[in-house]
Short mmCIF file of C-alpha atoms and ligand atoms in Angstrom, two decimals:
data_model
loop_
_atom_site.label_atom_id
_atom_site.label_comp_id
_atom_site.label_asym_id
_atom_site.label_seq_id
_atom_site.Cartn_x
_atom_site.Cartn_y
_atom_site.Cartn_z
CA UNK A 1 -9.81 10.33 -10.76
CA UNK A 2 -11.48 11.41 -7.67
CA UNK A 3 -9.79 9.93 -4.70
CA UNK A 4 -12.13 9.93 -1.80
CA UNK A 5 -15.60 11.66 -0.64
CA UNK A 6 -15.91 14.50 1.60
CA UNK A 7 -13.01 15.20 3.93
CA UNK A 8 -13.62 16.45 7.41
CA UNK A 9 -13.04 20.05 8.28
CA UNK A 10 -14.68 22.06 5.60
CA UNK A 11 -13.94 25.46 5.59
CA UNK A 12 -16.16 28.27 3.74
CA UNK A 13 -18.86 25.64 2.83
CA UNK A 14 -21.30 23.20 4.90
CA UNK A 15 -21.43 20.96 2.05
CA UNK A 16 -17.72 20.38 0.06
CA UNK A 17 -17.82 20.50 -3.94
CA UNK A 18 -16.90 17.39 -6.25
CA UNK A 19 -13.21 17.51 -6.57
CA UNK A 20 -10.06 15.41 -6.85
CA UNK A 21 -8.92 15.29 -3.28
CA UNK A 22 -8.64 13.51 -0.42
CA UNK A 23 -9.05 14.32 3.41
CA UNK A 24 -6.70 16.84 4.50
CA UNK A 25 -3.62 15.64 6.30
CA UNK A 26 -4.09 14.89 10.11
CA UNK A 27 -1.04 17.56 10.48
CA UNK A 28 -0.93 20.15 7.42
CA UNK A 29 2.58 21.37 8.60
CA UNK A 30 3.89 17.84 8.16
CA UNK A 31 5.91 17.40 4.69
CA UNK A 32 5.57 14.03 3.09
CA UNK A 33 8.92 12.67 2.54
CA UNK A 34 7.33 10.89 -0.50
CA UNK A 35 6.92 14.28 -2.62
CA UNK A 36 9.58 16.18 -1.11
CA UNK A 37 13.04 16.45 -1.66
CA UNK A 38 15.58 14.76 0.33
CA UNK A 39 16.87 17.49 2.50
CA UNK A 40 13.51 19.23 2.86
CA UNK A 41 12.66 19.74 6.38
CA UNK A 42 11.12 22.80 9.07
CA UNK A 43 13.25 24.94 10.99
CA UNK A 44 12.57 25.71 14.69
CA UNK A 45 10.47 28.60 13.63
CA UNK A 46 8.48 26.53 11.01
CA UNK A 47 9.99 27.48 8.17
CA UNK A 48 11.24 25.19 5.39
CA UNK A 49 14.65 24.68 4.66
CA UNK A 50 16.23 22.41 1.78
CA UNK A 51 19.71 22.13 1.01
CA UNK A 52 20.42 23.96 4.45
CA UNK A 53 19.10 27.00 2.96
CA UNK A 54 15.68 28.73 4.48
CA UNK A 55 12.91 29.51 1.92
CA UNK A 56 12.31 32.90 3.61
CA UNK A 57 16.15 33.94 2.50
CA UNK A 58 15.78 32.08 -0.88
CA UNK A 59 12.49 34.24 -1.71
CA UNK A 60 14.32 37.69 -0.43
CA UNK A 61 17.61 36.82 -2.61
CA UNK A 62 15.99 35.30 -5.48
CA UNK A 63 12.60 36.18 -5.60
CA UNK A 64 9.34 34.49 -6.12
CA UNK A 65 8.44 32.16 -8.16
CA UNK A 66 11.46 30.15 -8.69
CA UNK A 67 12.42 26.77 -8.98
CA UNK A 68 14.26 25.47 -5.92
CA UNK A 69 16.39 22.36 -6.75
CA UNK A 70 18.11 20.14 -4.26
CA UNK A 71 21.54 19.32 -5.92
CA UNK A 72 22.59 16.27 -3.16
CA UNK A 73 19.19 14.82 -4.01
CA UNK A 74 19.50 14.97 -7.46
CA UNK A 75 23.11 13.40 -7.60
CA UNK A 76 21.85 10.96 -5.23
CA UNK A 77 18.56 9.59 -7.19
CA UNK A 78 21.13 9.51 -10.27
CA UNK A 79 23.55 7.41 -8.25
CA UNK A 80 20.72 5.24 -7.29
CA UNK A 81 19.71 4.73 -10.48
CA UNK A 82 23.22 4.14 -11.81
CA UNK A 83 24.28 1.72 -9.26
CA UNK A 84 21.08 -0.03 -9.69
CA UNK A 85 21.59 -1.10 -13.07
CA UNK A 86 25.70 -1.50 -12.23
CA UNK A 87 28.07 -2.04 -15.11
CA UNK A 88 26.26 -4.11 -17.66
CA UNK A 89 23.70 -1.39 -18.45
CA UNK A 90 23.93 2.34 -19.25
CA UNK A 91 21.34 4.91 -17.72
CA UNK A 92 20.41 7.89 -20.13
CA UNK A 93 18.75 10.61 -18.00
CA UNK A 94 16.00 12.17 -20.50
CA UNK A 95 17.15 15.74 -20.91
CA UNK A 96 13.71 17.00 -21.62
CA UNK A 97 12.56 16.67 -18.37
CA UNK A 98 14.87 19.67 -17.21
CA UNK A 99 18.03 20.29 -18.95
CA UNK A 100 20.71 22.89 -17.61
CA UNK A 101 24.30 23.20 -17.93
CA UNK A 102 25.03 22.56 -14.05
CA UNK A 103 22.44 19.13 -14.35
CA UNK A 104 24.64 18.26 -17.28
CA UNK A 105 28.09 18.49 -15.21
CA UNK A 106 26.35 16.80 -12.09
CA UNK A 107 25.07 13.80 -14.69
CA UNK A 108 28.58 13.54 -15.87
CA UNK A 109 30.40 13.34 -12.50
CA UNK A 110 27.62 10.86 -11.58
CA UNK A 111 28.37 8.64 -14.45
CA UNK A 112 25.33 8.93 -16.35
CA UNK A 113 24.57 9.36 -20.29
CA UNK A 114 22.14 11.52 -21.48
CA UNK A 115 19.27 11.47 -23.96
CA UNK A 116 18.74 14.69 -25.82
CA UNK A 117 16.17 15.26 -28.49
CA UNK A 118 16.59 18.62 -30.20
CA UNK A 119 19.79 20.78 -31.33
CA UNK A 120 19.27 22.90 -28.41
CA UNK A 121 19.53 20.26 -25.91
CA UNK A 122 22.25 18.72 -27.75
CA UNK A 123 24.06 22.29 -27.88
CA UNK A 124 23.51 22.54 -23.97
CA UNK A 125 25.10 18.99 -23.23
CA UNK A 126 28.00 19.62 -25.32
CA UNK A 127 28.73 23.14 -24.17
CA UNK A 128 28.65 21.71 -20.45
CA UNK A 129 31.34 18.94 -21.36
CA UNK A 130 29.44 15.77 -21.69
CA UNK A 131 31.26 13.61 -23.95
CA UNK A 132 29.52 13.13 -27.26
CA UNK A 133 29.60 9.28 -27.06
CA UNK A 134 27.65 9.21 -23.69
CA UNK A 135 24.74 11.17 -25.85
CA UNK A 136 21.78 9.66 -27.53
CA UNK A 137 19.99 11.73 -30.24
CA UNK A 138 16.09 11.32 -30.19
CA UNK A 139 13.34 12.85 -31.88
CA UNK A 140 10.75 12.01 -34.28
CA UNK A 141 11.43 15.01 -36.69
CA UNK A 142 15.28 15.57 -36.57
CA UNK A 143 16.27 18.41 -39.24
CA UNK A 144 19.15 17.41 -41.53
CA UNK A 145 21.12 20.15 -39.71
CA UNK A 146 20.69 18.47 -36.53
CA UNK A 147 21.69 15.15 -37.62
CA UNK A 148 24.57 16.69 -39.23
CA UNK A 149 25.67 18.52 -35.71
CA UNK A 150 25.19 14.85 -33.75
CA UNK A 151 27.26 13.06 -36.19
CA UNK A 152 29.70 15.74 -36.50
CA UNK A 153 29.91 15.93 -32.78
CA UNK A 154 30.32 12.14 -32.84
CA UNK A 155 27.03 11.32 -30.59
CA UNK A 156 26.94 7.69 -29.44
CA UNK A 157 23.92 6.90 -31.16
CA UNK A 158 20.93 8.16 -32.69
CA UNK A 159 17.92 6.68 -32.54
CA UNK A 160 15.95 6.47 -35.75
CA UNK A 161 12.30 7.20 -35.73
CA UNK A 162 10.96 6.43 -39.21
CA UNK A 163 11.71 4.82 -42.60
CA UNK A 164 12.74 8.37 -44.08
CA UNK A 165 14.95 8.83 -41.14
CA UNK A 166 16.79 5.45 -41.82
CA UNK A 167 17.97 7.11 -45.22
CA UNK A 168 18.73 10.56 -44.32
CA UNK A 169 21.15 9.49 -41.55
CA UNK A 170 22.70 7.05 -43.47
CA UNK A 171 23.24 9.36 -46.21
CA UNK A 172 24.58 12.28 -44.25
CA UNK A 173 26.65 10.05 -42.31
CA UNK A 174 28.37 8.93 -45.49
CA UNK A 175 28.70 12.08 -47.06
CA UNK A 176 30.73 12.73 -43.78
CA UNK A 177 32.82 9.94 -44.07
CA UNK A 178 31.34 8.33 -41.02
CA UNK A 179 29.47 5.42 -39.76
CA UNK A 180 26.83 5.80 -37.16
CA UNK A 181 25.99 3.87 -34.29
CA UNK A 182 22.03 4.14 -34.51
CA UNK A 183 19.01 2.29 -32.83
CA UNK A 184 15.72 1.85 -34.23
CA UNK A 185 13.15 3.19 -32.47
CA UNK A 186 9.95 0.39 -32.53
CA UNK A 187 6.22 0.78 -31.40
CA UNK A 188 5.44 -2.59 -29.73
CA UNK A 189 1.69 -1.76 -29.11
CA UNK A 190 1.57 -1.35 -25.60
CA UNK A 191 -0.07 1.46 -24.10
CA UNK A 192 1.05 2.19 -20.43
CA UNK A 193 -1.45 3.30 -17.81
CA UNK A 194 -1.10 7.09 -18.10
CA UNK A 195 -2.77 10.06 -19.64
CA UNK A 196 -4.00 9.79 -23.17
CA UNK A 197 -1.37 12.62 -24.64
CA UNK A 198 1.63 11.03 -22.76
CA UNK A 199 1.39 7.94 -23.53
CA UNK A 200 3.49 6.52 -26.65
CA UNK A 201 4.06 2.84 -27.57
CA UNK A 202 0.52 2.23 -29.07
CA UNK A 203 0.59 2.51 -32.91
CA UNK A 204 -1.93 4.95 -33.87
CA UNK A 205 0.83 8.02 -32.98
CA UNK A 206 3.91 9.64 -34.44
CA UNK A 207 6.90 8.11 -32.57
CA UNK A 208 8.60 4.93 -33.93
CA UNK A 209 7.84 2.37 -36.47
CA UNK A 210 5.10 -0.18 -35.78
CA UNK A 211 6.36 -3.86 -34.78
CA UNK A 212 2.85 -4.82 -36.51
CA UNK A 213 2.64 -5.83 -39.61
CA UNK A 214 6.28 -6.36 -40.06
CA UNK A 215 7.27 -2.52 -40.84
CA UNK A 216 10.13 -3.13 -37.75
CA UNK A 217 11.73 -6.09 -39.42
CA UNK A 218 11.88 -3.87 -42.73
CA UNK A 219 13.15 -1.10 -40.81
CA UNK A 220 16.19 -3.36 -39.77
CA UNK A 221 16.62 -5.12 -43.03
CA UNK A 222 16.93 -1.74 -44.70
CA UNK A 223 19.09 -0.14 -41.78
CA UNK A 224 21.59 -3.33 -42.31
CA UNK A 225 21.95 -2.65 -45.67
CA UNK A 226 23.55 0.97 -45.48
CA UNK A 227 27.07 1.56 -45.52
CA UNK A 228 26.52 4.69 -42.81
CA UNK A 229 24.73 3.25 -40.26
CA UNK A 230 26.17 0.47 -37.67
CA UNK A 231 22.86 -0.78 -36.28
CA UNK A 232 23.40 -1.43 -32.43
CA UNK A 233 19.86 -2.03 -31.01
CA UNK A 234 16.05 -1.64 -30.75
CA UNK A 235 14.41 0.99 -28.61
CA UNK A 236 11.03 1.07 -27.08
CA UNK A 237 9.59 3.69 -25.18
CA UNK A 238 5.88 2.62 -24.00
CA UNK A 239 4.52 6.21 -21.76
CA UNK A 240 4.89 8.04 -18.72
CA UNK A 241 4.20 8.27 -15.19
CA UNK A 242 3.93 4.45 -15.15
CA UNK A 243 4.03 2.60 -11.85
CA UNK A 244 2.99 -0.82 -13.20
CA UNK A 245 5.74 -2.99 -14.52
CA UNK A 246 3.44 -5.21 -16.72
CA UNK A 247 3.73 -2.74 -19.73
CA UNK A 248 7.51 -3.17 -19.81
CA UNK A 249 7.31 -6.79 -19.58
CA UNK A 250 5.22 -7.24 -22.68
CA UNK A 251 7.23 -4.72 -24.15
CA UNK A 252 10.67 -6.49 -23.61
CA UNK A 253 9.18 -9.73 -24.91
CA UNK A 254 8.15 -8.09 -28.02
CA UNK A 255 11.29 -6.50 -28.68
CA UNK A 256 13.35 -9.72 -27.94
CA UNK A 257 11.11 -11.36 -30.24
CA UNK A 258 12.28 -8.65 -32.71
CA UNK A 259 15.83 -9.62 -31.90
CA UNK A 260 15.37 -13.17 -32.63
CA UNK A 261 13.77 -12.63 -35.83
CA UNK A 262 16.97 -10.63 -36.80
CA UNK A 263 19.05 -13.44 -35.50
CA UNK A 264 17.18 -15.96 -37.57
CA UNK A 265 17.04 -13.96 -40.91
CA UNK A 266 20.17 -11.95 -40.93
CA UNK A 267 22.45 -14.07 -38.46
CA UNK A 268 22.87 -10.65 -36.44
CA UNK A 269 22.35 -10.83 -32.76
CA UNK A 270 22.27 -6.88 -31.81
CA UNK A 271 24.05 -6.23 -28.79
CA UNK A 272 21.63 -3.46 -27.35
CA UNK A 273 17.96 -2.68 -26.51
CA UNK A 274 16.79 0.56 -24.90
CA UNK A 275 13.33 0.24 -22.84
CA UNK A 276 13.07 4.05 -22.42
CA UNK A 277 11.87 6.20 -19.64
CA UNK A 278 8.47 6.93 -17.93
CA UNK A 279 8.84 5.55 -14.74
CA UNK A 280 6.47 7.28 -12.37
CA UNK A 281 6.88 9.61 -9.29
CA UNK A 282 4.68 10.84 -6.12
CA UNK A 283 3.11 13.94 -7.02
CA UNK A 284 0.77 13.44 -3.86
CA UNK A 285 0.57 11.28 -0.98
CA UNK A 286 -1.55 8.75 -2.83
CA UNK A 287 1.09 7.73 -5.06
CA UNK A 288 3.45 4.74 -4.42
CA UNK A 289 6.58 4.47 -6.92
CA UNK A 290 9.21 1.92 -7.24
CA UNK A 291 12.66 2.43 -6.04
CA UNK A 292 15.53 2.32 -8.82
CA UNK A 293 16.79 -1.01 -7.77
CA UNK A 294 13.49 -2.74 -7.74
CA UNK A 295 12.84 -1.26 -11.61
CA UNK A 296 16.35 -2.44 -12.45
CA UNK A 297 15.98 -6.05 -11.08
CA UNK A 298 12.41 -6.22 -12.68
CA UNK A 299 13.60 -4.96 -16.18
CA UNK A 300 16.79 -6.90 -16.13
CA UNK A 301 15.05 -10.27 -15.04
CA UNK A 302 12.63 -9.79 -17.90
CA UNK A 303 15.13 -9.45 -20.29
CA UNK A 304 17.53 -11.95 -19.28
CA UNK A 305 14.26 -14.56 -18.91
CA UNK A 306 13.06 -13.53 -22.55
CA UNK A 307 16.69 -14.15 -23.77
CA UNK A 308 16.84 -17.29 -22.72
CA UNK A 309 13.92 -18.74 -23.88
CA UNK A 310 14.76 -17.06 -27.41
CA UNK A 311 18.21 -18.57 -27.26
CA UNK A 312 19.83 -15.31 -27.65
CA UNK A 313 22.76 -13.84 -25.76
CA UNK A 314 21.08 -11.28 -23.12
CA UNK A 315 21.82 -7.57 -24.98
CA UNK A 316 23.30 -4.50 -22.92
CA UNK A 317 20.08 -3.03 -21.30
CA UNK A 318 19.85 0.79 -21.46
CA UNK A 319 16.97 2.90 -20.03
CA UNK A 320 15.96 6.76 -20.14
CA UNK A 321 14.63 7.73 -17.11
CA UNK A 322 13.69 11.73 -16.73
CA UNK A 323 10.69 12.46 -14.45
CA UNK A 324 12.13 9.68 -11.90
CA UNK A 325 15.48 11.64 -11.58
CA UNK A 326 14.57 14.80 -11.67
CA UNK A 327 10.67 15.12 -10.83
CA UNK A 328 11.17 14.82 -6.82
CA UNK A 329 14.09 16.88 -6.36
CA UNK A 330 12.80 20.38 -6.90
CA UNK A 331 9.40 22.05 -5.93
CA UNK A 332 8.39 25.66 -6.82
CA UNK A 333 8.32 28.44 -4.47
CA UNK A 334 5.57 31.03 -4.83
CA UNK A 335 3.93 34.28 -2.71
CA UNK A 336 0.29 34.13 -2.09
CA UNK A 337 -1.17 36.92 -3.53
CA UNK A 338 -5.05 37.70 -3.63
CA UNK A 339 -6.97 35.01 -1.83
CA UNK A 340 -10.93 34.74 -2.78
CA UNK A 341 -12.94 32.61 -0.77
CA UNK A 342 -16.24 31.44 -2.73
CA UNK A 343 -18.81 30.48 -0.91
CA UNK A 344 -20.01 26.85 -0.89
CA UNK A 345 -17.21 26.41 -3.28
CA UNK A 346 -13.67 26.55 -2.38
CA UNK A 347 -11.04 29.37 -1.59
CA UNK A 348 -9.05 30.39 -4.77
CA UNK A 349 -5.60 31.32 -3.61
CA UNK A 350 -3.60 33.23 -6.45
CA UNK A 351 0.16 32.93 -6.80
CA UNK A 352 2.64 34.66 -8.75
CA UNK A 353 3.37 32.43 -11.21
CA UNK A 354 1.06 29.81 -12.78
CA UNK A 355 0.73 28.06 -16.07
CA UNK A 356 3.52 29.60 -17.44
CA UNK A 357 5.75 27.76 -15.14
CA UNK A 358 3.77 24.59 -14.50
CA UNK A 359 1.58 23.76 -17.77
CA UNK A 360 0.93 20.02 -16.50
CA UNK A 361 -2.19 20.56 -14.53
CA UNK A 362 -4.13 22.53 -17.34
CA UNK A 363 -2.43 20.31 -19.87
CA UNK A 364 -2.83 16.58 -18.57
CA UNK A 365 -4.78 17.52 -15.47
CA UNK A 366 -2.00 16.43 -13.40
CA UNK A 367 -2.28 16.29 -9.65
CA UNK A 368 0.01 18.48 -7.23
CA UNK A 369 0.28 18.83 -3.22
CA UNK A 370 1.00 22.27 -1.79
CA UNK A 371 1.95 23.62 1.64
CA UNK A 372 2.65 26.36 3.69
CA UNK A 373 6.41 26.84 3.97
CA UNK A 374 7.38 29.99 5.38
CA UNK A 375 5.89 29.31 8.83
CA UNK A 376 3.61 26.71 10.20
CA UNK A 377 -0.13 27.03 11.33
CA UNK A 378 -2.54 25.55 13.62
CA UNK A 379 -5.67 27.03 12.01
CA UNK A 380 -8.30 24.76 10.27
CA UNK A 381 -7.68 23.35 6.80
CA UNK A 382 -9.35 25.08 4.14
CA UNK A 383 -10.02 23.57 0.77
CA UNK A 384 -8.09 25.45 -2.04
CA UNK A 385 -7.58 25.80 -5.66
CA UNK A 386 -4.06 27.25 -6.22
CA UNK A 387 -3.99 29.39 -9.25
CA UNK A 388 -1.71 31.68 -11.33
CA UNK A 389 -1.86 35.14 -12.69
CA UNK A 390 -2.56 34.49 -15.99
CA UNK A 391 -5.49 35.58 -18.29
CA UNK A 392 -7.27 32.32 -18.30
CA UNK A 393 -9.61 30.30 -16.17
CA UNK A 394 -7.54 27.31 -16.61
CA UNK A 395 -4.44 28.51 -15.26
CA UNK A 396 -4.57 26.15 -12.03
CA UNK A 397 -1.75 24.98 -10.48
CA UNK A 398 -2.75 22.85 -7.79
CA UNK A 399 -6.74 21.79 -8.54
CA UNK A 400 -7.98 20.83 -4.83
CA UNK A 401 -5.80 20.73 -1.84
CA UNK A 402 -5.81 21.83 1.93
CA UNK A 403 -4.18 25.06 3.38
CA UNK A 404 -4.43 26.50 6.52
CA UNK A 405 -7.50 28.93 6.91
CA UNK A 406 -4.96 31.49 8.11
CA UNK A 407 -3.53 31.69 4.69
CA UNK A 408 -2.51 35.44 4.03
CA UNK A 409 -1.27 37.58 1.07
CA UNK A 410 2.63 37.44 1.16
CA UNK A 411 2.67 33.74 2.70
CA UNK A 412 5.14 31.35 0.76
CA UNK A 413 3.70 28.19 -0.51
CA UNK A 414 5.52 25.54 -2.53
CA UNK A 415 4.70 22.54 -4.82
CA UNK A 416 6.90 19.59 -4.53
CA UNK A 417 8.09 17.46 -7.53
CA UNK A 418 8.23 20.09 -9.96
CA UNK A 419 11.45 19.21 -11.05
CA UNK A 420 10.25 17.53 -14.16
CA UNK A 421 8.53 19.01 -17.32
CA UNK A 422 7.67 22.33 -15.59
CA UNK A 423 10.69 24.56 -16.36
CA UNK A 424 11.21 22.49 -19.41
CA UNK A 425 7.85 23.27 -20.86
CA UNK A 426 7.72 26.78 -19.22
CA UNK A 427 6.21 29.62 -21.36
CA UNK A 428 6.36 33.38 -21.42
CA UNK A 429 2.27 33.58 -21.90
CA UNK A 430 0.89 37.05 -21.23
CA UNK A 431 4.64 37.96 -21.17
CA UNK A 432 5.31 36.72 -17.68
CA UNK A 433 9.02 36.19 -16.68
CA UNK A 434 10.11 32.52 -16.69
CA UNK A 435 11.51 31.72 -13.30
CA UNK A 436 15.08 30.96 -12.17
CA UNK A 437 16.04 27.57 -11.19
CA UNK A 438 18.23 27.82 -7.99
CA UNK A 439 20.10 24.86 -6.69
CA UNK A 440 20.64 24.41 -2.93
CA UNK A 441 23.40 22.26 -1.45
CA UNK A 442 25.11 22.28 2.10
CA UNK A 443 23.81 25.58 3.11
CA UNK A 444 24.55 27.60 -0.35
CA UNK A 445 22.08 28.95 -3.06
CA UNK A 446 23.33 28.93 -6.48
CA UNK A 447 21.28 30.10 -9.66
CA UNK A 448 21.65 27.86 -12.16
CA UNK A 449 19.56 29.40 -14.77
CA UNK A 450 18.77 32.80 -14.04
CA UNK A 451 15.56 34.37 -14.29
CA UNK A 452 14.23 36.29 -17.28
CA UNK A 453 13.91 39.77 -17.32
CA UNK A 454 12.09 42.19 -19.48
CA UNK A 455 15.33 42.96 -21.38
CA UNK A 456 15.32 39.38 -22.35
CA UNK A 457 11.76 39.22 -23.45
CA UNK A 458 12.57 42.56 -25.66
CA UNK A 459 15.96 41.34 -27.01
CA UNK A 460 13.80 38.78 -28.95
CA UNK A 461 11.18 41.48 -30.17
CA UNK A 462 13.12 43.31 -33.02
CA UNK A 463 10.36 44.89 -34.39
N1 LLP B 501 12.69 8.42 -23.57
C1 LLP B 501 11.77 9.02 -24.47
C2 LLP B 501 11.96 8.47 -25.85
C3 LLP B 501 11.14 9.62 -24.21
O1 LLP B 501 10.19 10.08 -25.06
C4 LLP B 501 10.73 10.17 -22.59
C5 LLP B 501 9.70 10.93 -22.54
C6 LLP B 501 11.50 9.52 -21.83
C7 LLP B 501 12.63 8.79 -22.35
C8 LLP B 501 11.42 10.20 -20.88
O2 LLP B 501 10.55 9.89 -19.83
P1 LLP B 501 10.10 10.30 -18.46
O3 LLP B 501 11.08 9.16 -17.49
O4 LLP B 501 10.97 11.44 -17.88
O5 LLP B 501 8.88 9.87 -17.92
N2 LLP B 501 5.50 16.13 -20.89
C9 LLP B 501 4.91 15.15 -20.10
C10 LLP B 501 5.73 14.28 -20.21
C11 LLP B 501 6.34 13.96 -22.10
C12 LLP B 501 7.41 12.67 -21.99
C13 LLP B 501 7.90 12.49 -23.13
N3 LLP B 501 8.78 11.63 -23.44
C14 LLP B 501 4.86 15.38 -18.73
O6 LLP B 501 4.94 16.71 -18.30
O7 LLP B 501 4.20 14.41 -18.21
#
C-alpha cells in the first residue's frame, strides 16, 4: 500500500526510491497522539516522557529494547470499551494480543472479561485471579487436557470450533459431572478488509464451522442433544485490523439468521451472540480508527435491527477486542546502533532488537511509525529503514520512515503502537533475549514482565 509519491527534503538521494512512505511530517519532533499512548509528551529538554517517566531513565534502569506500556492509557481504553457497551453487553479482552498477570489484574479491576486461547493463557489468567466464570476459552485445536482444565476451573464458556470438539467437550464435561456453557464459532463467509493471513471468517480456513451448506445448523442440532453442553450462543470473528463496519453488518445479519433458524427448528432462542474482535488501530498517521462508543453503537444497532426483523429477542452481545485496547498503549524503546547510508537508496538504522520483538512487519508487511525520543532535532528529515540485529535481511521493524539526519549511535528511538501482537509473538531467534515489559504510571516504572536472561535460555537447554 504505497501512500504517496516522493516527499520533499530528500537525504542521501537525489531521487527517492519506491516505498511505503508519505511525505515527512512538517515537524519530526511532533508526536501524533493518534499513534502514541495517551500520556506521551516531550520534556523541556526534548526527551519523551510517558506516565511521568522519561525514556532516558527508562533506558538506563531497564535497558533497551523494552516495551513500555502506559498503564493509565490501558485502563482508560478498557474502561471506554466497557462503558461503551454498558451493562447489556460483555467485553472480553483478547489475551492473545498481550497477556501478563498485571494486565489480568487491570482488566479485572476495570470490569472486563477475558478471552484465552491456550492452556498457557488460561493459567496466566487464573494465576492472577481472574474469576473463571469471566473467561472464554477459544482455539481450533484445544487438547483434551486443556479442555479438562478449563471445565474443572469453571470457565464461563468454551467456544466450540469443530464437530469433533462438540463431542469432545461434551464427553469431558459429562465425565466430570458438569454441564459446560458453550458457544459455537461459525464462519459467516465474510472476509474483512485486512491482510490475507489474518482474515478469518471466509470459509477456506481452519477456524469455525461454515454457515454454508447448513453445517452450522447441524452443529447446533448436535450440541443441543448433548447433556454435557449448555449451548448459550453463536460466535463469529471476521478478521483483524478492520476499520470498515460493513463486514460486521453482514456477519451480524447472518448470525441472526441462524438464530432465527434455530428458533424455528428447535423452539429455542439462544441468549447470546459474540461478534469477536478485529477492530483496527492507528499504526501511522494515515490510519483513522473508530472510537469504542461508535463501534458499540454500530454493533448494537445492527443486532437490534436484525432481531426486530427476525422477531427475536435481542441476545446479549459480546465482543473481543485485543489490539484496540492494548495496541496503542505501548511503544518499543530501542537504542540506535549502526547507521548505514546507502547512496541513492535510504539509510539503514540498526536497533538492538528487531524481528524477534516485532515480527509483524516481516510477517504481514505491517506499517509502523518511528520517532527520535531521547532528544529533539532540527536536522533535515532522512529516509530510513529501521532494521534489527538478526541474521536475516527481512529483519525490518519499520520499512520506510523519516528520522532527523543527525541521528547518531546511542540515540533512543521508539516505535509506537506495539502493544498488541509484539511481545506476545516475540521469539528467541538468534538467541536474542526477549525484552521486558515496563509499565509506567504516575511517575513510577514497574517491570511487569522481566527481560529474558541468558540463564533463562540455558535453563531450557538441558542437553
Ligand atoms: N477473538 C478471536 C476469536 C480472535 O481470533 C481474535 C484474534 C480476537 C478476538 C482479537 O482480535 P483483535 O481485536 O486483537 O484484532 N497476529 C495478528 C493478529 C491475529 C489475530 C488473531 N485473532 C497480528 O499481529 O495482526
